[in-house]
mmCIF file with all atom_site columns, C-alpha atoms in Angstrom:
data_model
loop_
_atom_site.group_PDB
_atom_site.id
_atom_site.type_symbol
_atom_site.label_atom_id
_atom_site.label_alt_id
_atom_site.label_comp_id
_atom_site.label_asym_id
_atom_site.label_entity_id
_atom_site.label_seq_id
_atom_site.pdbx_PDB_ins_code
_atom_site.Cartn_x
_atom_site.Cartn_y
_atom_site.Cartn_z
_atom_site.occupancy
_atom_site.B_iso_or_equiv
_atom_site.pdbx_formal_charge
_atom_site.auth_seq_id
_atom_site.auth_comp_id
_atom_site.auth_asym_id
_atom_site.auth_atom_id
_atom_site.pdbx_PDB_model_num
ATOM 1   C CA . MET A 1 1   ? 0.000   0.000  0.000   1.00 0.00 ? 21  MET A CA 1
ATOM 2   C CA . HIS A 1 2   ? 2.765   2.392  0.948   1.00 0.00 ? 22  HIS A CA 1
ATOM 3   C CA . GLN A 1 3   ? 4.700   1.804  -2.289  1.00 0.00 ? 23  GLN A CA 1
ATOM 4   C CA . ARG A 1 4   ? 1.585   2.303  -4.430  1.00 0.00 ? 24  ARG A CA 1
ATOM 5   C CA . LEU A 1 5   ? 1.098   5.760  -2.826  1.00 0.00 ? 25  LEU A CA 1
ATOM 6   C CA . ILE A 1 6   ? 4.716   6.691  -3.536  1.00 0.00 ? 26  ILE A CA 1
ATOM 7   C CA . ARG A 1 7   ? 4.398   5.607  -7.186  1.00 0.00 ? 27  ARG A CA 1
ATOM 8   C CA . SER A 1 8   ? 1.235   7.685  -7.699  1.00 0.00 ? 28  SER A CA 1
ATOM 9   C CA . LEU A 1 9   ? 2.948   10.757 -6.228  1.00 0.00 ? 29  LEU A CA 1
ATOM 10  C CA . GLN A 1 10  ? 5.973   10.294 -8.481  1.00 0.00 ? 30  GLN A CA 1
ATOM 11  C CA . ARG A 1 11  ? 3.773   9.958  -11.565 1.00 0.00 ? 31  ARG A CA 1
ATOM 12  C CA . GLY A 1 12  ? 3.198   13.733 -11.887 1.00 0.00 ? 32  GLY A CA 1
ATOM 13  C CA . LEU A 1 13  ? 0.754   15.456 -14.204 1.00 0.00 ? 33  LEU A CA 1
ATOM 14  C CA . THR A 1 14  ? -0.044  14.386 -17.730 1.00 0.00 ? 34  THR A CA 1
ATOM 15  C CA . LEU A 1 15  ? 0.204   16.718 -20.680 1.00 0.00 ? 35  LEU A CA 1
ATOM 16  C CA . LEU A 1 16  ? -3.590  16.751 -20.965 1.00 0.00 ? 36  LEU A CA 1
ATOM 17  C CA . GLU A 1 17  ? -4.007  17.806 -17.330 1.00 0.00 ? 37  GLU A CA 1
ATOM 18  C CA . ILE A 1 18  ? -1.487  20.623 -17.756 1.00 0.00 ? 38  ILE A CA 1
ATOM 19  C CA . THR A 1 19  ? -3.202  21.792 -20.965 1.00 0.00 ? 39  THR A CA 1
ATOM 20  C CA . ILE A 1 20  ? -6.617  21.882 -19.275 1.00 0.00 ? 40  ILE A CA 1
ATOM 21  C CA . ALA A 1 21  ? -5.213  23.804 -16.313 1.00 0.00 ? 41  ALA A CA 1
ATOM 22  C CA . LEU A 1 22  ? -3.548  26.372 -18.608 1.00 0.00 ? 42  LEU A CA 1
ATOM 23  C CA . ALA A 1 23  ? -6.757  26.760 -20.638 1.00 0.00 ? 43  ALA A CA 1
ATOM 24  C CA . LEU A 1 24  ? -8.718  27.459 -17.443 1.00 0.00 ? 44  LEU A CA 1
ATOM 25  C CA . LEU A 1 25  ? -6.128  30.002 -16.335 1.00 0.00 ? 45  LEU A CA 1
ATOM 26  C CA . ALA A 1 26  ? -6.303  31.729 -19.725 1.00 0.00 ? 46  ALA A CA 1
ATOM 27  C CA . VAL A 1 27  ? -10.111 31.968 -19.559 1.00 0.00 ? 47  VAL A CA 1
ATOM 28  C CA . LEU A 1 28  ? -9.997  33.356 -16.021 1.00 0.00 ? 48  LEU A CA 1
ATOM 29  C CA . GLY A 1 29  ? -7.277  35.819 -17.044 1.00 0.00 ? 49  GLY A CA 1
ATOM 30  C CA . THR A 1 30  ? -9.312  37.204 -19.947 1.00 0.00 ? 50  THR A CA 1
ATOM 31  C CA . LEU A 1 31  ? -12.268 37.677 -17.615 1.00 0.00 ? 51  LEU A CA 1
ATOM 32  C CA . ALA A 1 32  ? -10.116 39.609 -15.123 1.00 0.00 ? 52  ALA A CA 1
ATOM 33  C CA . VAL A 1 33  ? -8.393  41.983 -17.577 1.00 0.00 ? 53  VAL A CA 1
ATOM 34  C CA . PRO A 1 34  ? -11.349 44.414 -18.076 1.00 0.00 ? 54  PRO A CA 1
ATOM 35  C CA . SER A 1 35  ? -11.892 44.795 -14.344 1.00 0.00 ? 55  SER A CA 1
ATOM 36  C CA . LEU A 1 36  ? -8.165  45.366 -13.810 1.00 0.00 ? 56  LEU A CA 1
ATOM 37  C CA . GLY A 1 37  ? -8.214  48.077 -16.488 1.00 0.00 ? 57  GLY A CA 1
ATOM 38  C CA . ALA A 1 38  ? -11.161 49.786 -14.826 1.00 0.00 ? 58  ALA A CA 1
ATOM 39  C CA . ARG A 1 39  ? -9.421  49.603 -11.463 1.00 0.00 ? 59  ARG A CA 1
ATOM 40  C CA . LEU A 1 40  ? -6.238  51.089 -12.915 1.00 0.00 ? 60  LEU A CA 1
ATOM 41  C CA . ASP A 1 41  ? -8.230  53.964 -14.478 1.00 0.00 ? 61  ASP A CA 1
ATOM 42  C CA . GLN A 1 42  ? -9.910  54.612 -11.151 1.00 0.00 ? 62  GLN A CA 1
ATOM 43  C CA . GLN A 1 43  ? -6.556  54.609 -9.322  1.00 0.00 ? 63  GLN A CA 1
ATOM 44  C CA . ARG A 1 44  ? -5.099  57.107 -11.807 1.00 0.00 ? 64  ARG A CA 1
ATOM 45  C CA . LEU A 1 45  ? -8.087  59.404 -11.293 1.00 0.00 ? 65  LEU A CA 1
ATOM 46  C CA . TYR A 1 46  ? -7.777  59.131 -7.507  1.00 0.00 ? 66  TYR A CA 1
ATOM 47  C CA . SER A 1 47  ? -4.066  59.863 -7.733  1.00 0.00 ? 67  SER A CA 1
ATOM 48  C CA . ALA A 1 48  ? -4.581  63.024 -9.802  1.00 0.00 ? 68  ALA A CA 1
ATOM 49  C CA . ALA A 1 49  ? -7.294  64.337 -7.450  1.00 0.00 ? 69  ALA A CA 1
ATOM 50  C CA . GLU A 1 50  ? -5.157  63.621 -4.397  1.00 0.00 ? 70  GLU A CA 1
ATOM 51  C CA . ALA A 1 51  ? -2.162  65.339 -6.008  1.00 0.00 ? 71  ALA A CA 1
ATOM 52  C CA . MET A 1 52  ? -4.299  68.443 -6.593  1.00 0.00 ? 72  MET A CA 1
ATOM 53  C CA . VAL A 1 53  ? -5.507  68.364 -2.984  1.00 0.00 ? 73  VAL A CA 1
ATOM 54  C CA . ALA A 1 54  ? -1.894  68.084 -1.803  1.00 0.00 ? 74  ALA A CA 1
ATOM 55  C CA . ASP A 1 55  ? -0.875  71.053 -3.980  1.00 0.00 ? 75  ASP A CA 1
ATOM 56  C CA . VAL A 1 56  ? -3.755  73.181 -2.645  1.00 0.00 ? 76  VAL A CA 1
ATOM 57  C CA . ASN A 1 57  ? -2.831  72.295 0.941   1.00 0.00 ? 77  ASN A CA 1
ATOM 58  C CA . GLU A 1 58  ? 0.818   73.077 0.299   1.00 0.00 ? 78  GLU A CA 1
ATOM 59  C CA . ALA A 1 59  ? -0.099  76.385 -1.362  1.00 0.00 ? 79  ALA A CA 1
ATOM 60  C CA . ARG A 1 60  ? -2.279  77.319 1.642   1.00 0.00 ? 80  ARG A CA 1
ATOM 61  C CA . PHE A 1 61  ? 0.563   76.573 4.012   1.00 0.00 ? 81  PHE A CA 1
ATOM 62  C CA . GLU A 1 62  ? 3.138   78.457 1.914   1.00 0.00 ? 82  GLU A CA 1
ATOM 63  C CA . ALA A 1 63  ? 0.861   81.496 1.470   1.00 0.00 ? 83  ALA A CA 1
ATOM 64  C CA . ALA A 1 64  ? 0.404   81.769 5.234   1.00 0.00 ? 84  ALA A CA 1
ATOM 65  C CA . ARG A 1 65  ? 4.059   80.999 5.980   1.00 0.00 ? 85  ARG A CA 1
ATOM 66  C CA . GLN A 1 66  ? 5.395   83.546 3.486   1.00 0.00 ? 86  GLN A CA 1
ATOM 67  C CA . GLY A 1 67  ? 2.642   86.088 4.162   1.00 0.00 ? 87  GLY A CA 1
ATOM 68  C CA . ARG A 1 68  ? 1.879   86.585 0.469   1.00 0.00 ? 88  ARG A CA 1
ATOM 69  C CA . ALA A 1 69  ? -0.828  85.580 -1.967  1.00 0.00 ? 89  ALA A CA 1
ATOM 70  C CA . LEU A 1 70  ? -0.415  82.454 -4.074  1.00 0.00 ? 90  LEU A CA 1
ATOM 71  C CA . HIS A 1 71  ? -2.488  81.106 -6.938  1.00 0.00 ? 91  HIS A CA 1
ATOM 72  C CA . LEU A 1 72  ? -3.421  77.685 -8.262  1.00 0.00 ? 92  LEU A CA 1
ATOM 73  C CA . VAL A 1 73  ? -3.521  78.328 -12.010 1.00 0.00 ? 93  VAL A CA 1
ATOM 74  C CA . MET A 1 74  ? -5.345  75.731 -14.132 1.00 0.00 ? 94  MET A CA 1
ATOM 75  C CA . GLN A 1 75  ? -5.439  75.087 -17.851 1.00 0.00 ? 95  GLN A CA 1
ATOM 76  C CA . ALA A 1 76  ? -8.036  72.513 -18.967 1.00 0.00 ? 96  ALA A CA 1
ATOM 77  C CA . GLY A 1 77  ? -8.006  70.543 -22.220 1.00 0.00 ? 97  GLY A CA 1
ATOM 78  C CA . ASP A 1 78  ? -5.883  67.875 -23.858 1.00 0.00 ? 98  ASP A CA 1
ATOM 79  C CA . ASN A 1 79  ? -2.533  69.264 -22.672 1.00 0.00 ? 99  ASN A CA 1
ATOM 80  C CA . TRP A 1 80  ? -3.838  70.258 -19.289 1.00 0.00 ? 100 TRP A CA 1
ATOM 81  C CA . CYS A 1 81  ? -1.850  71.408 -16.310 1.00 0.00 ? 101 CYS A CA 1
ATOM 82  C CA . TRP A 1 82  ? -2.096  73.193 -13.011 1.00 0.00 ? 102 TRP A CA 1
ATOM 83  C CA . ALA A 1 83  ? 0.531   75.144 -11.117 1.00 0.00 ? 103 ALA A CA 1
ATOM 84  C CA . VAL A 1 84  ? 1.025   76.809 -7.771  1.00 0.00 ? 104 VAL A CA 1
ATOM 85  C CA . ALA A 1 85  ? 2.273   80.236 -8.773  1.00 0.00 ? 105 ALA A CA 1
ATOM 86  C CA . THR A 1 86  ? 3.198   83.579 -7.293  1.00 0.00 ? 106 THR A CA 1
ATOM 87  C CA . GLN A 1 87  ? 1.350   85.439 -10.082 1.00 0.00 ? 107 GLN A CA 1
ATOM 88  C CA . GLU A 1 88  ? -2.220  84.965 -11.240 1.00 0.00 ? 108 GLU A CA 1
ATOM 89  C CA . ASN A 1 89  ? -1.330  85.026 -14.940 1.00 0.00 ? 109 ASN A CA 1
ATOM 90  C CA . CYS A 1 90  ? 1.648   82.628 -14.727 1.00 0.00 ? 110 CYS A CA 1
ATOM 91  C CA . PRO A 1 91  ? 1.202   79.996 -17.473 1.00 0.00 ? 111 PRO A CA 1
ATOM 92  C CA . CYS A 1 92  ? 1.417   76.528 -15.986 1.00 0.00 ? 112 CYS A CA 1
ATOM 93  C CA . GLY A 1 93  ? 3.820   73.855 -17.134 1.00 0.00 ? 113 GLY A CA 1
ATOM 94  C CA . GLN A 1 94  ? 6.434   76.197 -18.587 1.00 0.00 ? 114 GLN A CA 1
ATOM 95  C CA . ALA A 1 95  ? 8.932   76.199 -15.703 1.00 0.00 ? 115 ALA A CA 1
ATOM 96  C CA . LEU A 1 96  ? 8.916   79.977 -15.281 1.00 0.00 ? 116 LEU A CA 1
ATOM 97  C CA . ALA A 1 97  ? 10.173  81.754 -12.167 1.00 0.00 ? 117 ALA A CA 1
ATOM 98  C CA . CYS A 1 98  ? 6.589   82.489 -11.079 1.00 0.00 ? 118 CYS A CA 1
ATOM 99  C CA . GLU A 1 99  ? 5.779   78.751 -10.950 1.00 0.00 ? 119 GLU A CA 1
ATOM 100 C CA . LEU A 1 100 ? 6.514   77.054 -7.632  1.00 0.00 ? 120 LEU A CA 1
ATOM 101 C CA . ARG A 1 101 ? 5.080   73.618 -8.390  1.00 0.00 ? 121 ARG A CA 1
ATOM 102 C CA . SER A 1 102 ? 3.133   72.092 -11.260 1.00 0.00 ? 122 SER A CA 1
ATOM 103 C CA . ALA A 1 103 ? 1.398   68.954 -12.515 1.00 0.00 ? 123 ALA A CA 1
ATOM 104 C CA . GLN A 1 104 ? 0.764   68.142 -16.142 1.00 0.00 ? 124 GLN A CA 1
ATOM 105 C CA . GLN A 1 105 ? -1.138  65.665 -18.270 1.00 0.00 ? 125 GLN A CA 1
ATOM 106 C CA . ARG A 1 106 ? 1.963   63.511 -18.709 1.00 0.00 ? 126 ARG A CA 1
ATOM 107 C CA . ASP A 1 107 ? 2.235   63.175 -14.907 1.00 0.00 ? 127 ASP A CA 1
ATOM 108 C CA . HIS A 1 108 ? -1.247  61.608 -14.760 1.00 0.00 ? 128 HIS A CA 1
ATOM 109 C CA . ALA A 1 109 ? -1.712  59.541 -17.925 1.00 0.00 ? 129 ALA A CA 1
ATOM 110 C CA . GLY A 1 110 ? -5.299  58.604 -18.646 1.00 0.00 ? 130 GLY A CA 1
ATOM 111 C CA . VAL A 1 111 ? -6.733  61.551 -16.704 1.00 0.00 ? 131 VAL A CA 1
ATOM 112 C CA . ARG A 1 112 ? -8.035  64.813 -18.128 1.00 0.00 ? 132 ARG A CA 1
ATOM 113 C CA . LEU A 1 113 ? -8.627  68.151 -16.429 1.00 0.00 ? 133 LEU A CA 1
ATOM 114 C CA . VAL A 1 114 ? -12.065 68.942 -17.862 1.00 0.00 ? 134 VAL A CA 1
ATOM 115 C CA . ALA A 1 115 ? -12.676 72.248 -16.100 1.00 0.00 ? 135 ALA A CA 1
ATOM 116 C CA . GLY A 1 116 ? -10.885 74.387 -13.570 1.00 0.00 ? 136 GLY A CA 1
ATOM 117 C CA . GLN A 1 117 ? -10.917 77.878 -12.159 1.00 0.00 ? 137 GLN A CA 1
ATOM 118 C CA . THR A 1 118 ? -7.882  79.744 -10.913 1.00 0.00 ? 138 THR A CA 1
ATOM 119 C CA . LEU A 1 119 ? -7.766  79.645 -7.144  1.00 0.00 ? 139 LEU A CA 1
ATOM 120 C CA . HIS A 1 120 ? -6.537  82.746 -5.310  1.00 0.00 ? 140 HIS A CA 1
ATOM 121 C CA . LEU A 1 121 ? -5.145  82.184 -1.834  1.00 0.00 ? 141 LEU A CA 1
ATOM 122 C CA . GLY A 1 122 ? -4.574  85.260 0.297   1.00 0.00 ? 142 GLY A CA 1
ATOM 123 C CA . ALA A 1 123 ? -1.627  85.875 2.579   1.00 0.00 ? 143 ALA A CA 1
ATOM 124 C CA . ASN A 1 124 ? -3.595  84.187 5.375   1.00 0.00 ? 144 ASN A CA 1
ATOM 125 C CA . GLY A 1 125 ? -4.021  80.969 3.343   1.00 0.00 ? 145 GLY A CA 1
ATOM 126 C CA . ARG A 1 126 ? -7.721  81.519 2.736   1.00 0.00 ? 146 ARG A CA 1
ATOM 127 C CA . ALA A 1 127 ? -9.355  81.513 -0.674  1.00 0.00 ? 147 ALA A CA 1
ATOM 128 C CA . ASP A 1 128 ? -10.814 84.734 -2.078  1.00 0.00 ? 148 ASP A CA 1
ATOM 129 C CA . ALA A 1 129 ? -13.738 82.748 -3.511  1.00 0.00 ? 149 ALA A CA 1
ATOM 130 C CA . SER A 1 130 ? -14.836 79.132 -3.786  1.00 0.00 ? 150 SER A CA 1
ATOM 131 C CA . SER A 1 131 ? -13.197 77.284 -6.634  1.00 0.00 ? 151 SER A CA 1
ATOM 132 C CA . SER A 1 132 ? -13.403 73.855 -8.225  1.00 0.00 ? 152 SER A CA 1
ATOM 133 C CA . ALA A 1 133 ? -11.735 71.605 -10.765 1.00 0.00 ? 153 ALA A CA 1
ATOM 134 C CA . THR A 1 134 ? -13.145 68.553 -12.541 1.00 0.00 ? 154 THR A CA 1
ATOM 135 C CA . LEU A 1 135 ? -10.973 65.565 -13.427 1.00 0.00 ? 155 LEU A CA 1
ATOM 136 C CA . GLU A 1 136 ? -12.097 62.746 -15.725 1.00 0.00 ? 156 GLU A CA 1
ATOM 137 C CA . SER A 1 137 ? -10.789 59.230 -16.377 1.00 0.00 ? 157 SER A CA 1
ATOM 138 C CA . ARG A 1 138 ? -10.670 57.506 -19.779 1.00 0.00 ? 158 ARG A CA 1
ATOM 139 C CA . ARG A 1 139 ? -13.811 55.580 -18.888 1.00 0.00 ? 159 ARG A CA 1
ATOM 140 C CA . GLY A 1 140 ? -15.744 58.742 -18.019 1.00 0.00 ? 160 GLY A CA 1
ATOM 141 C CA . SER A 1 141 ? -15.600 58.696 -14.220 1.00 0.00 ? 161 SER A CA 1
ATOM 142 C CA . ARG A 1 142 ? -15.372 62.203 -12.833 1.00 0.00 ? 162 ARG A CA 1
ATOM 143 C CA . LEU A 1 143 ? -14.096 63.642 -9.578  1.00 0.00 ? 163 LEU A CA 1
ATOM 144 C CA . ARG A 1 144 ? -14.394 67.258 -8.519  1.00 0.00 ? 164 ARG A CA 1
ATOM 145 C CA . VAL A 1 145 ? -11.972 69.031 -6.218  1.00 0.00 ? 165 VAL A CA 1
ATOM 146 C CA . ASP A 1 146 ? -13.796 71.827 -4.405  1.00 0.00 ? 166 ASP A CA 1
ATOM 147 C CA . VAL A 1 147 ? -11.930 74.483 -2.468  1.00 0.00 ? 167 VAL A CA 1
ATOM 148 C CA . GLN A 1 148 ? -13.974 76.369 0.098   1.00 0.00 ? 168 GLN A CA 1
ATOM 149 C CA . LEU A 1 149 ? -13.423 79.902 1.386   1.00 0.00 ? 169 LEU A CA 1
ATOM 150 C CA . LEU A 1 150 ? -11.169 78.707 4.184   1.00 0.00 ? 170 LEU A CA 1
ATOM 151 C CA . GLY A 1 151 ? -8.960  77.201 1.485   1.00 0.00 ? 171 GLY A CA 1
ATOM 152 C CA . ARG A 1 152 ? -9.689  73.608 2.437   1.00 0.00 ? 172 ARG A CA 1
ATOM 153 C CA . PRO A 1 153 ? -9.992  71.224 -0.502  1.00 0.00 ? 173 PRO A CA 1
ATOM 154 C CA . ARG A 1 154 ? -12.355 68.266 -0.658  1.00 0.00 ? 174 ARG A CA 1
ATOM 155 C CA . VAL A 1 155 ? -12.913 65.625 -3.316  1.00 0.00 ? 175 VAL A CA 1
ATOM 156 C CA . CYS A 1 156 ? -16.330 64.340 -4.379  1.00 0.00 ? 176 CYS A CA 1
ATOM 157 C CA . THR A 1 157 ? -17.574 62.149 -7.212  1.00 0.00 ? 177 THR A CA 1
ATOM 158 C CA . LEU A 1 158 ? -19.753 63.534 -9.999  1.00 0.00 ? 178 LEU A CA 1
ATOM 159 C CA . ASN A 1 159 ? -20.773 60.212 -11.563 1.00 0.00 ? 179 ASN A CA 1
ATOM 160 C CA . GLY A 1 160 ? -20.200 56.562 -11.054 1.00 0.00 ? 180 GLY A CA 1
ATOM 161 C CA . SER A 1 161 ? -19.200 55.144 -7.747  1.00 0.00 ? 181 SER A CA 1
ATOM 162 C CA . ALA A 1 162 ? -16.044 56.133 -5.967  1.00 0.00 ? 182 ALA A CA 1
ATOM 163 C CA . ALA A 1 163 ? -15.602 54.218 -2.758  1.00 0.00 ? 183 ALA A CA 1
ATOM 164 C CA . ARG A 1 164 ? -13.224 56.805 -1.354  1.00 0.00 ? 184 ARG A CA 1
ATOM 165 C CA . TYR A 1 165 ? -15.305 59.919 -1.992  1.00 0.00 ? 185 TYR A CA 1
ATOM 166 C CA . PRO A 1 166 ? -18.915 60.985 -1.390  1.00 0.00 ? 186 PRO A CA 1
ATOM 167 C CA . ALA A 1 167 ? -21.213 62.185 -4.178  1.00 0.00 ? 187 ALA A CA 1
ATOM 168 C CA . CYS A 1 168 ? -21.079 65.907 -4.899  1.00 0.00 ? 188 CYS A CA 1
#
């Protein structure tokens, strides 16, 4: 009995068994690819929104620390960008002296800045007026970054479901 068990363990897998197992793995893999792509798109969108929130928070801190006004300048469209700048009319993404920090389309592949208003932060770190920016993934999911009068940013979802953020 003991030797028969050892022989069956040494036998291994047949070519047919390996082929069936690989075919099953291939079918399961093709079923998983679309959901992985959607998840990756969602992660890219989250990352871009969180980067904008971080830049707004840093600009608030720097405006209050330096005691001078700063601006979050935004340019929507295909070659979008935003920049924390010392001047309101500083074009983003051009590495000029007025630009302190910037993010561009190439930094967040698969995400588009659909709409955005320039945010003015006073020397106390507060916003002059409420402002918002809308980011969109390739699959059409949208997040909005709202900045309130105190200068605090918050992210909300405009469509679809975003587990991390509430609906706008």
